[in-house]
PDB file of C-alpha atoms and ligand atoms in Angstrom:
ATOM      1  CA  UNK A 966      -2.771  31.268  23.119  1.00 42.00           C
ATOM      2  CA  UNK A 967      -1.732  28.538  25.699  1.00 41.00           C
ATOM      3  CA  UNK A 968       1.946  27.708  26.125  1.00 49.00           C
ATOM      4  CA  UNK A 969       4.518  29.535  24.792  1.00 54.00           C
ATOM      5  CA  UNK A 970       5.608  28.976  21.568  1.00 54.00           C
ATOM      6  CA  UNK A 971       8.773  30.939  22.048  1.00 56.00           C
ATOM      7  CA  UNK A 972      10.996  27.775  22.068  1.00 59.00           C
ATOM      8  CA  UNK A 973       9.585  26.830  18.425  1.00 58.00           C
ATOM      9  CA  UNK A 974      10.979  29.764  16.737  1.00 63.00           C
ATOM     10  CA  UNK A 975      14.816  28.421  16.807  1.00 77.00           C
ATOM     11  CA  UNK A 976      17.255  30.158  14.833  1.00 83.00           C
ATOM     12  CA  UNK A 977      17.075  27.424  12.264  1.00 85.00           C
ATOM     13  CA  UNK A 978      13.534  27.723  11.549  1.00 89.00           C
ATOM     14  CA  UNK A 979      13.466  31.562  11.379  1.00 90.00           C
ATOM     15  CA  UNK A 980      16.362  31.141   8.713  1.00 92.00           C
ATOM     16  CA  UNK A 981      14.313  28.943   6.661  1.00 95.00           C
ATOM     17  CA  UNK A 982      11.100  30.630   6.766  1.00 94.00           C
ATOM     18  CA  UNK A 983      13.082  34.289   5.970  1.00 95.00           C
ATOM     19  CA  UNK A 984      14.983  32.346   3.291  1.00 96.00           C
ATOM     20  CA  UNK A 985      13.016  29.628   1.896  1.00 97.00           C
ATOM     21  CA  UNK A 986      15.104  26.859  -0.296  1.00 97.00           C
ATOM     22  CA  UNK A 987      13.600  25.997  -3.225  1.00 98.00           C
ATOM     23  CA  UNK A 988      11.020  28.420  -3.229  1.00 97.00           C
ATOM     24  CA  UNK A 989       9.053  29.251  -6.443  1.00 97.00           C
ATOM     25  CA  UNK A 990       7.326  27.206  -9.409  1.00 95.00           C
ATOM     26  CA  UNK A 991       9.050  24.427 -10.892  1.00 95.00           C
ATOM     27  CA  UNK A 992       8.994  24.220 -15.115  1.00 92.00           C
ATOM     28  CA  UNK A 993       8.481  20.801 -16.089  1.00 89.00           C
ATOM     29  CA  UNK A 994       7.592  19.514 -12.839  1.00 93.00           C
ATOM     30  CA  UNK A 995       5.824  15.558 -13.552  1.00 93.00           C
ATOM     31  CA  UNK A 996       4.360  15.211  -9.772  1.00 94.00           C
ATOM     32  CA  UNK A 997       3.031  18.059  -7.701  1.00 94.00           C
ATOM     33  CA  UNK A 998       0.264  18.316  -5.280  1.00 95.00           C
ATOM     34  CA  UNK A 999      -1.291  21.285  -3.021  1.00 95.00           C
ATOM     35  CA  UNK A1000      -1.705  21.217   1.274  1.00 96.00           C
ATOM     36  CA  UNK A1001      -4.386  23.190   2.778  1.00 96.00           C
ATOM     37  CA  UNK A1002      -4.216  23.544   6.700  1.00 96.00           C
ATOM     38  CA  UNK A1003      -7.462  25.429   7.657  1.00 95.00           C
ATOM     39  CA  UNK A1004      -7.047  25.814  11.025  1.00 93.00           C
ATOM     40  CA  UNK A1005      -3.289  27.988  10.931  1.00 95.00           C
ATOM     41  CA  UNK A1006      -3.928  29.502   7.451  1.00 96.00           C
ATOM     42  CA  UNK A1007      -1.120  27.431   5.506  1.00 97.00           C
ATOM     43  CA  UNK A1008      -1.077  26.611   1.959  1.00 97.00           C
ATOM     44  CA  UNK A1009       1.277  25.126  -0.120  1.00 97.00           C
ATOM     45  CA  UNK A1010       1.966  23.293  -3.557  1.00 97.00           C
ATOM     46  CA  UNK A1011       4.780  20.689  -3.721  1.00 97.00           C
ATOM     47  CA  UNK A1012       6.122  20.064  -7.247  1.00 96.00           C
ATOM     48  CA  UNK A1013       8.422  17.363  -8.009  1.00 96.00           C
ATOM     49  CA  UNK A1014      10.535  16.137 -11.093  1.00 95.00           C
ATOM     50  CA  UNK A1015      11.063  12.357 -11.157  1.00 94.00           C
ATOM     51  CA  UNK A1016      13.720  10.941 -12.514  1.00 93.00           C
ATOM     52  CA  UNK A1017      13.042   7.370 -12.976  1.00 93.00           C
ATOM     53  CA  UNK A1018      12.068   6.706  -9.100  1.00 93.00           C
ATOM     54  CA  UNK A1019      14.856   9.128  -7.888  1.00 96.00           C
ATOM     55  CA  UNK A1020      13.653  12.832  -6.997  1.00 97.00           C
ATOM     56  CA  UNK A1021      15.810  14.718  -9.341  1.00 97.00           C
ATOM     57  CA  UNK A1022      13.976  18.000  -8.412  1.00 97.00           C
ATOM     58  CA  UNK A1023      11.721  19.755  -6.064  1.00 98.00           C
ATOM     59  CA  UNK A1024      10.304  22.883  -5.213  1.00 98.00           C
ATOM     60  CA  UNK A1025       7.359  24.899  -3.171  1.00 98.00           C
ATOM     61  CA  UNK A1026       5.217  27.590  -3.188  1.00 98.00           C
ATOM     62  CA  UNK A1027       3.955  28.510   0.328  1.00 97.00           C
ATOM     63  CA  UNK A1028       1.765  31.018   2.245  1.00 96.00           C
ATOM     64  CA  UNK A1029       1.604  30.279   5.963  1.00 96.00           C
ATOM     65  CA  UNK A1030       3.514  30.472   9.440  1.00 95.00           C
ATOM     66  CA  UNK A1031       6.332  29.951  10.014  1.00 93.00           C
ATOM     67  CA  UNK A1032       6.834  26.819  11.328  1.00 93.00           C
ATOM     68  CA  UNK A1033       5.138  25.385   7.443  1.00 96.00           C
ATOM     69  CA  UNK A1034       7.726  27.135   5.746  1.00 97.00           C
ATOM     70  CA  UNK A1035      10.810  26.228   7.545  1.00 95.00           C
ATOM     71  CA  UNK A1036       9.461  22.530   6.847  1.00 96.00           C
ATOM     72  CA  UNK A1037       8.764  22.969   3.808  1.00 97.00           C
ATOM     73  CA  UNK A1038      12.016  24.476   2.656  1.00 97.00           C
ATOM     74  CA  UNK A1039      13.630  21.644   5.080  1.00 95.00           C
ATOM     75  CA  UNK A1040      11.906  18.630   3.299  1.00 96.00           C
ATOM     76  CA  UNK A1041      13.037  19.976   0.174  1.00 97.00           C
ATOM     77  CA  UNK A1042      16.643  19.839   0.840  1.00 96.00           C
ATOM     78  CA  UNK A1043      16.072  16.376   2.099  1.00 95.00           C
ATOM     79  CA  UNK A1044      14.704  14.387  -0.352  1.00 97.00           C
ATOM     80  CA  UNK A1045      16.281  15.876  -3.702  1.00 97.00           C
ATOM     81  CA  UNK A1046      18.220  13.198  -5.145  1.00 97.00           C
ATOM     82  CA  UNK A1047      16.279  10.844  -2.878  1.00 97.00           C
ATOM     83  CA  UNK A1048      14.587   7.905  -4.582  1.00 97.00           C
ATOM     84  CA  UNK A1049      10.893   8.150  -3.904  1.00 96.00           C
ATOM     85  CA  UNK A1050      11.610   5.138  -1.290  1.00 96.00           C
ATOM     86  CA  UNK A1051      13.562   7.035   0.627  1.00 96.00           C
ATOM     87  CA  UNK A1052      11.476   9.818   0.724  1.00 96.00           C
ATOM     88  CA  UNK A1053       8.581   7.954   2.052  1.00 96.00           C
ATOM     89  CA  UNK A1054      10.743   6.541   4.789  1.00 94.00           C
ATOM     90  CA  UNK A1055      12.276   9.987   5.491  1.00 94.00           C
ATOM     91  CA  UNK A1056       8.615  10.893   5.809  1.00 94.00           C
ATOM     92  CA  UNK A1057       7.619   8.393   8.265  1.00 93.00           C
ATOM     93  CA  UNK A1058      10.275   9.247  10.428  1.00 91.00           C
ATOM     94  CA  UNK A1059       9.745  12.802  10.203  1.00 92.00           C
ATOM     95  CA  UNK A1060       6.096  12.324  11.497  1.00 91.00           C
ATOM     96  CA  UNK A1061       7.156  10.263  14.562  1.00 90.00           C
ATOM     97  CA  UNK A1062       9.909  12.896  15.270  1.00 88.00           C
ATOM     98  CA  UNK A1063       7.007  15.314  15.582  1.00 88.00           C
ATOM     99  CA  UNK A1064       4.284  13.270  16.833  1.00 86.00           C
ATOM    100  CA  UNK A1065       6.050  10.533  19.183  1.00 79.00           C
ATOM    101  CA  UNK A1066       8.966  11.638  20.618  1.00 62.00           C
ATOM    102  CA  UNK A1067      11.374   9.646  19.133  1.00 68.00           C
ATOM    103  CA  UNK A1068      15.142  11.332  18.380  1.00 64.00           C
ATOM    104  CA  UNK A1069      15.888  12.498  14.913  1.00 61.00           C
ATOM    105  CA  UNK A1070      19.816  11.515  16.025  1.00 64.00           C
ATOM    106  CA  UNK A1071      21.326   8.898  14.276  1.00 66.00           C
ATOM    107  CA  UNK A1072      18.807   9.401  10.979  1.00 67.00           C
ATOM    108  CA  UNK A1073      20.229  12.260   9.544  1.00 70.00           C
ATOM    109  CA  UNK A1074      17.535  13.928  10.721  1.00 76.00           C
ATOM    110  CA  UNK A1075      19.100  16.591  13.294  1.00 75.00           C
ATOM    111  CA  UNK A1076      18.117  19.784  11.549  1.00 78.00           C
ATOM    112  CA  UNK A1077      14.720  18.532  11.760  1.00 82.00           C
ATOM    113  CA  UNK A1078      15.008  18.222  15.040  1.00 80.00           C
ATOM    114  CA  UNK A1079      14.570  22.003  15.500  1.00 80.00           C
ATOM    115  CA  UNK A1080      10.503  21.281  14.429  1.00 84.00           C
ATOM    116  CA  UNK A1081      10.558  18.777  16.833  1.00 81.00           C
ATOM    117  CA  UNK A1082       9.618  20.937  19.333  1.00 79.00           C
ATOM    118  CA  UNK A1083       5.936  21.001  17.507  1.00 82.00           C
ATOM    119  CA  UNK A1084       5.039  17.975  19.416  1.00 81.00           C
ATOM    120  CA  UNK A1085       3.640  19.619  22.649  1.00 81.00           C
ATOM    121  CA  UNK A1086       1.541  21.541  20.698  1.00 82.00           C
ATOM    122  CA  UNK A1087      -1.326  19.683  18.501  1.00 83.00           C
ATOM    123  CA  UNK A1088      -2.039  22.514  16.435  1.00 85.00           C
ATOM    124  CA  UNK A1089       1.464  23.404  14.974  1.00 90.00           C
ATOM    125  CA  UNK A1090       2.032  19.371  14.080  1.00 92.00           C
ATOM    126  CA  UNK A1091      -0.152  20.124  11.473  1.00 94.00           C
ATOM    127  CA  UNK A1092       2.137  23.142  10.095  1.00 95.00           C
ATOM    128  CA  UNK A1093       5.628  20.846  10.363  1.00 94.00           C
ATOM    129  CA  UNK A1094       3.757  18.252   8.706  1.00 95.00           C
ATOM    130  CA  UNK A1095       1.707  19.529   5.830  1.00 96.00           C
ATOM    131  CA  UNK A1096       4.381  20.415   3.309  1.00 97.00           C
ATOM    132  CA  UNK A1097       5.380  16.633   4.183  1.00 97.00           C
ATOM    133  CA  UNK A1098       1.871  15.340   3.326  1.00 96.00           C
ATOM    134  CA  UNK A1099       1.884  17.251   0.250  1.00 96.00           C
ATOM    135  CA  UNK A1100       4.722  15.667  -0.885  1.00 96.00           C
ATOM    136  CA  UNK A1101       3.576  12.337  -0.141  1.00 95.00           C
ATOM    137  CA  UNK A1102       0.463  12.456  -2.119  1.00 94.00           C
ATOM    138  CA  UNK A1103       2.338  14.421  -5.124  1.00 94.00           C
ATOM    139  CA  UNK A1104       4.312  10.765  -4.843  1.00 93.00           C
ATOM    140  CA  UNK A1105       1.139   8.631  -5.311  1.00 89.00           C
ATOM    141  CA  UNK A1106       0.625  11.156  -8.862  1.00 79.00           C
ATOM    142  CA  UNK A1107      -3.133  11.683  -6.462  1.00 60.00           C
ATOM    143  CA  UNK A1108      -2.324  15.085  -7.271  1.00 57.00           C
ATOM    144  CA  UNK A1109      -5.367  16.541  -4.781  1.00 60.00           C
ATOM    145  CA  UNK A1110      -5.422  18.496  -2.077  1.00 69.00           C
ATOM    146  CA  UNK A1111      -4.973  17.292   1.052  1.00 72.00           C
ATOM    147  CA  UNK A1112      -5.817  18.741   3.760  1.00 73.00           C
ATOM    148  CA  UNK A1113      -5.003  18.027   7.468  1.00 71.00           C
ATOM    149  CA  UNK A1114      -8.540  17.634   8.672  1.00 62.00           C
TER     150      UNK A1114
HETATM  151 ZN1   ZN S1567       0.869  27.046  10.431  1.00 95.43          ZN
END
């Protein structure tokens, strides 16, 4: 594999991925979609329990690297409690963290930082971002698959 990917696996993301938050199946979820990223192997279902517009719940089920987990179990401490406006704008700036550069500091988004590091390699975007996908299209009640091809 080109490049190392040494620098990806930060402490932080290890800790997620060992210890997932918000793992598991969520009873009486009203939203939930899956993610399907071919090329790494990733899978994941997003399930959601809106309040109103405000995320009063959330929790995943994933199978994949690292690097989706970690993301996963990151976005899912971010936007519970968040209305679903918020979590669409956390989401766009979580996808220009990872695909343009720009500094999670300032946004609240510092622990995402640690995924940032994604964004020399085109491949692995995919794994910080699926879980994210997921949950936007569990937001538009879609309720499909997406997948990142
Ligand atoms: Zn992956």
């Amino acid at each position: 594999m080109a490049g190392d990917l040494s620098d990806l696996y930060q402490d932080l993301i290890l800790d997620h991925s060992k210890n997932p938050r918000n793992a598991g199946p969520l009873d009486g979820a009203t939203h939930q979609a899956r993610g399907n990223n071919p090329l790494c192997g990733d899978r994941i279902t997003v399930y959601l329990t809106l309040d109103g517009d405000q995320i009063a719940d959330v929790k995943f089920e994933a199978r994949g690297c690292a690097i989706s987990v970690a993301s996963a179990s990151m976005m899912s401490e971010m936007i519970k409690g968040k209305t679903v406006e918020e979590a669409t704008a956390l989401f766009e700036k979580f996808h220009a963290l990872v695909t343009g550069g720009t500094s999670g500091e300032g946004d609240g988004l510092e622990e995402l930082e640690s995924l940032a590091g994604v964004r020399d390699f085109p491949t692995r975007i995919k794994c910080a971002t699926l879980s994210w996908h997921a949950m936007q299209q569990a937001l538009r009640g879609a309720g499909e698959e997406v997948r990142t091809e």
